[in-house]
Short mmCIF file of N, CA and C in Angstrom, two decimals:
data_model
loop_
_atom_site.label_atom_id
_atom_site.label_comp_id
_atom_site.label_asym_id
_atom_site.label_seq_id
_atom_site.Cartn_x
_atom_site.Cartn_y
_atom_site.Cartn_z
N MET A 1 13.93 2.94 19.86
CA MET A 1 13.86 4.07 18.90
C MET A 1 14.99 3.99 17.92
N VAL A 2 14.65 4.12 16.63
CA VAL A 2 15.70 4.11 15.62
C VAL A 2 16.30 5.51 15.40
N ARG A 3 17.57 5.50 15.46
CA ARG A 3 18.25 6.88 15.24
C ARG A 3 18.65 6.95 13.80
N ARG A 4 18.39 8.07 13.24
CA ARG A 4 18.81 8.27 11.89
C ARG A 4 20.07 9.07 11.80
N ARG A 5 20.89 8.65 10.86
CA ARG A 5 22.16 9.31 10.72
C ARG A 5 21.94 10.68 10.10
N THR A 6 22.80 11.59 10.44
CA THR A 6 22.78 12.97 9.80
C THR A 6 23.59 12.93 8.59
N PRO A 7 22.95 13.34 7.42
CA PRO A 7 23.71 13.30 6.22
C PRO A 7 24.88 14.26 6.24
N ALA A 8 25.97 13.87 5.55
CA ALA A 8 27.17 14.75 5.53
C ALA A 8 26.94 15.90 4.54
N VAL A 9 26.08 15.74 3.58
CA VAL A 9 25.85 16.84 2.64
C VAL A 9 24.31 17.11 2.52
N ASP A 10 23.89 18.17 1.91
CA ASP A 10 22.52 18.46 1.74
C ASP A 10 21.78 17.31 1.09
N ARG A 11 20.53 17.09 1.47
CA ARG A 11 19.75 16.02 0.87
C ARG A 11 19.34 16.41 -0.52
N SER A 12 19.37 15.46 -1.42
CA SER A 12 18.91 15.61 -2.77
C SER A 12 17.45 15.54 -2.89
N PRO A 13 16.79 16.30 -3.83
CA PRO A 13 15.35 16.12 -4.02
C PRO A 13 15.04 14.70 -4.54
N TYR A 14 16.00 13.98 -4.97
CA TYR A 14 15.75 12.68 -5.53
C TYR A 14 15.88 11.60 -4.45
N LEU A 15 16.09 11.98 -3.25
CA LEU A 15 16.35 11.08 -2.13
C LEU A 15 15.32 11.28 -1.02
N ASN A 16 14.75 10.24 -0.49
CA ASN A 16 13.85 10.36 0.63
C ASN A 16 14.25 9.22 1.58
N HIS A 17 13.86 9.38 2.86
CA HIS A 17 14.15 8.32 3.83
C HIS A 17 12.77 7.98 4.51
N ARG A 18 12.59 6.65 4.74
CA ARG A 18 11.40 6.20 5.34
C ARG A 18 11.02 6.99 6.57
N SER A 19 11.94 7.37 7.40
CA SER A 19 11.62 8.05 8.60
C SER A 19 11.12 9.47 8.38
N ASP A 20 11.37 10.04 7.17
CA ASP A 20 10.84 11.36 6.82
C ASP A 20 9.43 11.30 6.28
N ALA A 21 8.95 10.14 5.96
CA ALA A 21 7.58 10.02 5.31
C ALA A 21 6.52 10.06 6.38
N GLU A 22 5.54 10.90 6.13
CA GLU A 22 4.35 11.04 7.03
C GLU A 22 3.52 9.77 6.96
N THR A 23 3.01 9.33 8.05
CA THR A 23 2.09 8.20 8.08
C THR A 23 0.66 8.65 7.96
N LEU A 24 -0.08 8.12 7.06
CA LEU A 24 -1.46 8.51 6.81
C LEU A 24 -2.35 7.30 6.84
N LEU A 25 -3.64 7.55 7.10
CA LEU A 25 -4.64 6.47 7.04
C LEU A 25 -5.25 6.60 5.57
N ALA A 26 -5.04 5.57 4.81
CA ALA A 26 -5.49 5.57 3.41
C ALA A 26 -7.02 5.34 3.35
N PRO A 27 -7.67 5.81 2.26
CA PRO A 27 -9.08 5.54 2.14
C PRO A 27 -9.49 4.07 2.15
N ASP A 28 -8.53 3.18 1.81
CA ASP A 28 -8.88 1.73 1.79
C ASP A 28 -8.78 1.11 3.14
N GLY A 29 -8.34 1.86 4.16
CA GLY A 29 -8.22 1.35 5.47
C GLY A 29 -6.77 0.96 5.95
N SER A 30 -5.88 1.00 5.04
CA SER A 30 -4.49 0.68 5.43
C SER A 30 -3.79 1.93 5.98
N THR A 31 -2.66 1.76 6.63
CA THR A 31 -1.83 2.84 7.06
C THR A 31 -0.70 2.96 6.04
N VAL A 32 -0.43 4.17 5.56
CA VAL A 32 0.49 4.30 4.46
C VAL A 32 1.55 5.37 4.75
N ARG A 33 2.73 5.10 4.29
CA ARG A 33 3.80 6.06 4.27
C ARG A 33 4.12 6.33 2.76
N GLU A 34 3.93 7.56 2.30
CA GLU A 34 4.25 7.87 0.94
C GLU A 34 5.76 8.15 0.82
N LEU A 35 6.47 7.17 0.28
CA LEU A 35 7.92 7.30 0.20
C LEU A 35 8.37 8.15 -0.93
N LEU A 36 7.68 8.04 -2.05
CA LEU A 36 7.97 8.91 -3.24
C LEU A 36 6.65 9.20 -3.89
N HIS A 37 6.37 10.49 -4.12
CA HIS A 37 5.11 10.91 -4.83
C HIS A 37 5.43 12.21 -5.54
N PRO A 38 4.90 12.36 -6.75
CA PRO A 38 5.17 13.59 -7.52
C PRO A 38 4.76 14.89 -6.77
N ALA A 39 3.75 14.83 -5.94
CA ALA A 39 3.32 15.99 -5.19
C ALA A 39 4.39 16.54 -4.21
N ARG A 40 5.34 15.66 -3.80
CA ARG A 40 6.34 16.05 -2.78
C ARG A 40 7.76 15.67 -3.12
N HIS A 41 7.96 14.91 -4.14
CA HIS A 41 9.37 14.48 -4.42
C HIS A 41 9.66 14.61 -5.90
N ALA A 42 10.94 14.44 -6.24
CA ALA A 42 11.41 14.56 -7.60
C ALA A 42 11.22 13.20 -8.36
N ILE A 43 9.96 12.99 -8.54
CA ILE A 43 9.53 11.76 -9.36
C ILE A 43 8.35 12.25 -10.17
N GLU A 44 8.16 11.76 -11.35
CA GLU A 44 7.16 12.32 -12.29
C GLU A 44 5.95 11.39 -12.51
N ARG A 45 6.20 10.12 -12.84
CA ARG A 45 5.14 9.32 -13.37
C ARG A 45 4.64 8.12 -12.50
N MET A 46 5.27 8.04 -11.30
CA MET A 46 4.86 6.93 -10.51
C MET A 46 5.00 7.31 -8.99
N SER A 47 4.48 6.44 -8.18
CA SER A 47 4.56 6.67 -6.71
C SER A 47 4.99 5.35 -6.06
N VAL A 48 5.59 5.46 -4.88
CA VAL A 48 6.01 4.36 -4.05
C VAL A 48 5.55 4.61 -2.59
N ALA A 49 4.76 3.74 -2.06
CA ALA A 49 4.28 3.89 -0.72
C ALA A 49 4.53 2.56 0.05
N GLU A 50 4.70 2.68 1.34
CA GLU A 50 4.76 1.46 2.19
C GLU A 50 3.41 1.41 2.88
N ALA A 51 2.70 0.29 2.71
CA ALA A 51 1.40 0.14 3.33
C ALA A 51 1.44 -0.89 4.37
N GLU A 52 0.58 -0.78 5.37
CA GLU A 52 0.49 -1.73 6.50
C GLU A 52 -0.92 -1.97 6.86
N VAL A 53 -1.24 -3.29 7.06
CA VAL A 53 -2.57 -3.69 7.46
C VAL A 53 -2.43 -4.46 8.78
N ALA A 54 -3.16 -4.08 9.81
CA ALA A 54 -3.02 -4.69 11.08
C ALA A 54 -3.48 -6.10 11.08
N PRO A 55 -2.99 -6.94 12.02
CA PRO A 55 -3.38 -8.35 12.06
C PRO A 55 -4.91 -8.49 12.15
N GLY A 56 -5.42 -9.37 11.31
CA GLY A 56 -6.86 -9.60 11.31
C GLY A 56 -7.69 -8.58 10.54
N GLU A 57 -7.06 -7.56 10.07
CA GLU A 57 -7.79 -6.49 9.34
C GLU A 57 -7.60 -6.72 7.82
N ARG A 58 -8.39 -5.96 7.02
CA ARG A 58 -8.24 -6.04 5.59
C ARG A 58 -8.59 -4.61 4.96
N THR A 59 -8.13 -4.43 3.75
CA THR A 59 -8.49 -3.22 3.06
C THR A 59 -9.88 -3.37 2.42
N ARG A 60 -10.43 -2.28 2.06
CA ARG A 60 -11.69 -2.28 1.33
C ARG A 60 -11.51 -2.80 -0.07
N LEU A 61 -12.51 -3.47 -0.59
CA LEU A 61 -12.44 -3.96 -2.00
C LEU A 61 -12.54 -2.71 -2.88
N HIS A 62 -11.57 -2.59 -3.81
CA HIS A 62 -11.51 -1.39 -4.64
C HIS A 62 -10.78 -1.73 -5.98
N ARG A 63 -10.87 -0.79 -6.87
CA ARG A 63 -10.11 -0.84 -8.11
C ARG A 63 -9.66 0.51 -8.53
N HIS A 64 -8.65 0.54 -9.45
CA HIS A 64 -8.14 1.82 -9.95
C HIS A 64 -8.31 1.76 -11.49
N PRO A 65 -9.26 2.57 -12.03
CA PRO A 65 -9.45 2.49 -13.51
C PRO A 65 -8.26 2.74 -14.33
N VAL A 66 -7.33 3.64 -13.87
CA VAL A 66 -6.17 4.04 -14.67
C VAL A 66 -4.89 3.42 -14.17
N THR A 67 -4.68 3.29 -12.87
CA THR A 67 -3.43 2.93 -12.31
C THR A 67 -3.15 1.44 -12.34
N GLU A 68 -1.92 1.16 -12.69
CA GLU A 68 -1.37 -0.25 -12.56
C GLU A 68 -0.59 -0.23 -11.24
N GLU A 69 -0.74 -1.24 -10.42
CA GLU A 69 0.00 -1.34 -9.15
C GLU A 69 0.91 -2.60 -9.10
N VAL A 70 1.88 -2.50 -8.29
CA VAL A 70 2.74 -3.65 -7.96
C VAL A 70 2.82 -3.66 -6.45
N TYR A 71 2.55 -4.78 -5.79
CA TYR A 71 2.72 -4.98 -4.39
C TYR A 71 3.96 -5.83 -4.19
N HIS A 72 4.82 -5.46 -3.25
CA HIS A 72 5.96 -6.24 -2.88
C HIS A 72 5.86 -6.47 -1.37
N VAL A 73 5.56 -7.68 -0.97
CA VAL A 73 5.33 -8.03 0.42
C VAL A 73 6.65 -8.02 1.23
N LEU A 74 6.69 -7.25 2.32
CA LEU A 74 7.93 -7.14 3.16
C LEU A 74 7.82 -7.96 4.36
N ASP A 75 6.74 -7.88 5.12
CA ASP A 75 6.55 -8.54 6.42
C ASP A 75 5.16 -9.06 6.55
N GLY A 76 5.01 -10.02 7.40
CA GLY A 76 3.69 -10.57 7.71
C GLY A 76 3.23 -11.56 6.60
N ALA A 77 2.00 -11.97 6.69
CA ALA A 77 1.42 -12.88 5.71
C ALA A 77 -0.05 -12.55 5.54
N GLY A 78 -0.63 -12.86 4.43
CA GLY A 78 -2.01 -12.53 4.23
C GLY A 78 -2.60 -13.18 3.02
N VAL A 79 -3.78 -12.71 2.65
CA VAL A 79 -4.51 -13.24 1.54
C VAL A 79 -4.90 -11.98 0.66
N LEU A 80 -4.51 -12.07 -0.58
CA LEU A 80 -4.88 -10.99 -1.58
C LEU A 80 -6.05 -11.53 -2.36
N GLN A 81 -7.15 -10.78 -2.37
CA GLN A 81 -8.24 -11.03 -3.31
C GLN A 81 -7.96 -10.20 -4.56
N LEU A 82 -7.80 -10.86 -5.68
CA LEU A 82 -7.50 -10.25 -6.96
C LEU A 82 -8.52 -10.71 -7.96
N GLY A 83 -9.55 -9.90 -8.27
CA GLY A 83 -10.67 -10.37 -9.04
C GLY A 83 -11.38 -11.47 -8.33
N ASN A 84 -11.53 -12.67 -8.91
CA ASN A 84 -12.15 -13.80 -8.30
C ASN A 84 -11.21 -14.74 -7.58
N GLN A 85 -9.91 -14.43 -7.64
CA GLN A 85 -8.89 -15.29 -7.09
C GLN A 85 -8.59 -14.85 -5.67
N ARG A 86 -8.11 -15.80 -4.85
CA ARG A 86 -7.61 -15.47 -3.50
C ARG A 86 -6.24 -16.08 -3.50
N ILE A 87 -5.27 -15.29 -3.21
CA ILE A 87 -3.85 -15.69 -3.31
C ILE A 87 -3.20 -15.50 -1.97
N ALA A 88 -2.58 -16.47 -1.40
CA ALA A 88 -1.78 -16.40 -0.17
C ALA A 88 -0.50 -15.59 -0.49
N VAL A 89 -0.22 -14.60 0.33
CA VAL A 89 1.02 -13.82 0.07
C VAL A 89 1.94 -13.82 1.34
N VAL A 90 3.22 -13.89 1.05
CA VAL A 90 4.22 -13.94 2.12
C VAL A 90 5.35 -13.02 1.71
N PRO A 91 6.28 -12.65 2.68
CA PRO A 91 7.40 -11.79 2.32
C PRO A 91 8.17 -12.30 1.09
N GLY A 92 8.53 -11.39 0.24
CA GLY A 92 9.24 -11.70 -1.02
C GLY A 92 8.27 -11.77 -2.21
N ASP A 93 6.98 -11.92 -2.01
CA ASP A 93 6.05 -12.08 -3.13
C ASP A 93 5.92 -10.68 -3.76
N ILE A 94 5.77 -10.71 -5.11
CA ILE A 94 5.60 -9.48 -5.88
C ILE A 94 4.41 -9.73 -6.80
N ILE A 95 3.41 -8.87 -6.70
CA ILE A 95 2.12 -9.11 -7.37
C ILE A 95 1.80 -7.87 -8.20
N ARG A 96 1.46 -8.13 -9.48
CA ARG A 96 0.97 -7.12 -10.37
C ARG A 96 -0.52 -7.04 -10.30
N ILE A 97 -1.06 -5.78 -10.18
CA ILE A 97 -2.50 -5.57 -10.16
C ILE A 97 -2.80 -4.67 -11.34
N ALA A 98 -3.51 -5.17 -12.27
CA ALA A 98 -3.86 -4.49 -13.55
C ALA A 98 -4.88 -3.36 -13.27
N PRO A 99 -4.87 -2.34 -14.11
CA PRO A 99 -5.94 -1.36 -13.96
C PRO A 99 -7.32 -2.01 -14.02
N ASN A 100 -8.24 -1.53 -13.24
CA ASN A 100 -9.60 -1.96 -13.16
C ASN A 100 -9.78 -3.31 -12.49
N GLU A 101 -8.74 -3.90 -12.00
CA GLU A 101 -8.79 -5.23 -11.28
C GLU A 101 -9.29 -5.06 -9.85
N PRO A 102 -10.42 -5.56 -9.49
CA PRO A 102 -10.87 -5.39 -8.07
C PRO A 102 -9.85 -6.14 -7.20
N HIS A 103 -9.55 -5.55 -6.10
CA HIS A 103 -8.59 -6.15 -5.13
C HIS A 103 -8.75 -5.66 -3.75
N ARG A 104 -8.31 -6.46 -2.78
CA ARG A 104 -8.17 -6.07 -1.34
C ARG A 104 -7.18 -7.03 -0.77
N ILE A 105 -6.64 -6.67 0.38
CA ILE A 105 -5.62 -7.55 1.01
C ILE A 105 -5.95 -7.63 2.50
N GLU A 106 -5.74 -8.83 3.04
CA GLU A 106 -6.07 -9.09 4.46
C GLU A 106 -4.82 -9.63 5.16
N ALA A 107 -4.52 -9.08 6.34
CA ALA A 107 -3.39 -9.61 7.19
C ALA A 107 -3.83 -10.84 7.95
N ARG A 108 -3.13 -11.93 7.72
CA ARG A 108 -3.48 -13.21 8.38
C ARG A 108 -2.37 -13.71 9.31
N SER A 109 -1.45 -12.83 9.75
CA SER A 109 -0.42 -13.27 10.66
C SER A 109 -0.53 -12.51 11.96
N GLU A 110 0.30 -12.87 12.92
CA GLU A 110 0.24 -12.17 14.18
C GLU A 110 0.91 -10.82 14.22
N THR A 111 1.62 -10.54 13.11
CA THR A 111 2.24 -9.23 12.94
C THR A 111 1.58 -8.54 11.73
N PRO A 112 1.72 -7.22 11.69
CA PRO A 112 1.15 -6.51 10.56
C PRO A 112 1.66 -6.99 9.23
N LEU A 113 0.77 -6.93 8.24
CA LEU A 113 1.19 -7.24 6.82
C LEU A 113 1.73 -5.89 6.25
N ARG A 114 2.95 -5.87 5.85
CA ARG A 114 3.65 -4.65 5.37
C ARG A 114 4.07 -4.89 3.97
N PHE A 115 3.81 -4.00 3.07
CA PHE A 115 4.20 -4.20 1.66
C PHE A 115 4.39 -2.87 1.03
N LEU A 116 5.25 -2.87 -0.01
CA LEU A 116 5.40 -1.70 -0.88
C LEU A 116 4.34 -1.68 -1.92
N CYS A 117 3.81 -0.51 -2.21
CA CYS A 117 2.79 -0.37 -3.25
C CYS A 117 3.34 0.66 -4.31
N ILE A 118 3.66 0.13 -5.47
CA ILE A 118 4.25 0.98 -6.52
C ILE A 118 3.13 1.17 -7.53
N CYS A 119 2.84 2.47 -7.86
CA CYS A 119 1.75 2.86 -8.74
C CYS A 119 2.26 3.62 -9.91
N GLN A 120 1.72 3.26 -11.12
CA GLN A 120 2.02 3.98 -12.32
C GLN A 120 0.69 4.14 -13.13
N PRO A 121 0.23 5.35 -13.42
CA PRO A 121 0.75 6.58 -12.93
C PRO A 121 0.64 6.70 -11.41
N ALA A 122 1.18 7.74 -10.89
CA ALA A 122 1.21 7.97 -9.40
C ALA A 122 -0.18 7.89 -8.84
N TYR A 123 -0.22 7.38 -7.57
CA TYR A 123 -1.48 7.18 -6.90
C TYR A 123 -2.24 8.51 -6.75
N ARG A 124 -3.56 8.43 -6.94
CA ARG A 124 -4.47 9.57 -6.70
C ARG A 124 -5.76 9.02 -6.12
N ASP A 125 -6.27 9.67 -5.10
CA ASP A 125 -7.52 9.18 -4.49
C ASP A 125 -8.66 9.16 -5.54
N GLU A 126 -8.62 10.08 -6.49
CA GLU A 126 -9.66 10.17 -7.54
C GLU A 126 -9.70 8.94 -8.44
N ASP A 127 -8.63 8.19 -8.42
CA ASP A 127 -8.55 6.97 -9.31
C ASP A 127 -8.86 5.71 -8.47
N THR A 128 -9.55 5.87 -7.35
CA THR A 128 -9.91 4.68 -6.48
C THR A 128 -11.44 4.62 -6.47
N GLU A 129 -11.92 3.49 -6.90
CA GLU A 129 -13.43 3.18 -6.85
C GLU A 129 -13.61 2.08 -5.87
N PHE A 130 -14.35 2.38 -4.80
CA PHE A 130 -14.68 1.34 -3.79
C PHE A 130 -15.87 0.48 -4.23
N LEU A 131 -15.74 -0.83 -4.06
CA LEU A 131 -16.72 -1.77 -4.49
C LEU A 131 -17.50 -2.44 -3.41
N ASP A 132 -17.26 -1.97 -2.18
CA ASP A 132 -17.99 -2.53 -1.01
C ASP A 132 -18.46 -1.39 -0.10
N SER A 133 -19.03 -1.70 0.98
CA SER A 133 -19.38 -0.67 1.95
C SER A 133 -18.16 -0.25 2.64
N ASP A 134 -18.25 0.76 3.56
CA ASP A 134 -17.06 1.23 4.26
C ASP A 134 -16.90 0.48 5.56
N THR A 135 -17.37 -0.70 5.71
CA THR A 135 -17.32 -1.44 6.96
C THR A 135 -16.27 -2.60 6.90
N ALA A 136 -15.32 -2.53 5.98
CA ALA A 136 -14.43 -3.62 5.78
C ALA A 136 -13.67 -4.01 7.00
N ASN A 137 -13.37 -3.06 7.84
CA ASN A 137 -12.50 -3.44 8.97
C ASN A 137 -13.29 -3.48 10.30
N GLU A 138 -14.59 -3.48 10.22
CA GLU A 138 -15.36 -3.60 11.48
C GLU A 138 -15.32 -5.03 11.95
N PRO A 139 -15.32 -5.23 13.31
CA PRO A 139 -15.33 -6.60 13.82
C PRO A 139 -16.50 -7.43 13.27
N GLY A 140 -16.24 -8.63 12.94
CA GLY A 140 -17.29 -9.53 12.43
C GLY A 140 -17.51 -9.48 10.97
N THR A 141 -16.84 -8.59 10.28
CA THR A 141 -17.01 -8.49 8.79
C THR A 141 -16.24 -9.68 8.17
N GLN A 142 -16.86 -10.30 7.30
CA GLN A 142 -16.29 -11.52 6.67
C GLN A 142 -15.56 -11.12 5.34
N THR A 143 -14.56 -11.86 4.96
CA THR A 143 -13.85 -11.67 3.71
C THR A 143 -14.62 -12.33 2.56
#
């Protein structure tokens, strides 16, 4: 169990800590911690989330008509489908995903694939269009 230090002063609305972020199941199938989002934090035009995909799983194929995204891979390894390309991703990789670009990511390591997802404008479910069925993570589903 990770212990968090107690701040010496009141927390600023401009500061958040990973341990304070609620873990959610995202519509694309990943597990997400919203680290910074205008609905809850002192940020206006963008959002930052930590996403995780379990080993052997993948997110649903989707696109965001308005939002530009940046993925920064932290842990694990996988394959990102970006339009018609398939790109191997490892920790340290930073990938730009243009608005309207179909994409999904698959964890191909024995550990979860964990990455930061930075969105501008801030992420909204309404800006996500799914391009596949909702069976992306069912056993036997092919990439």
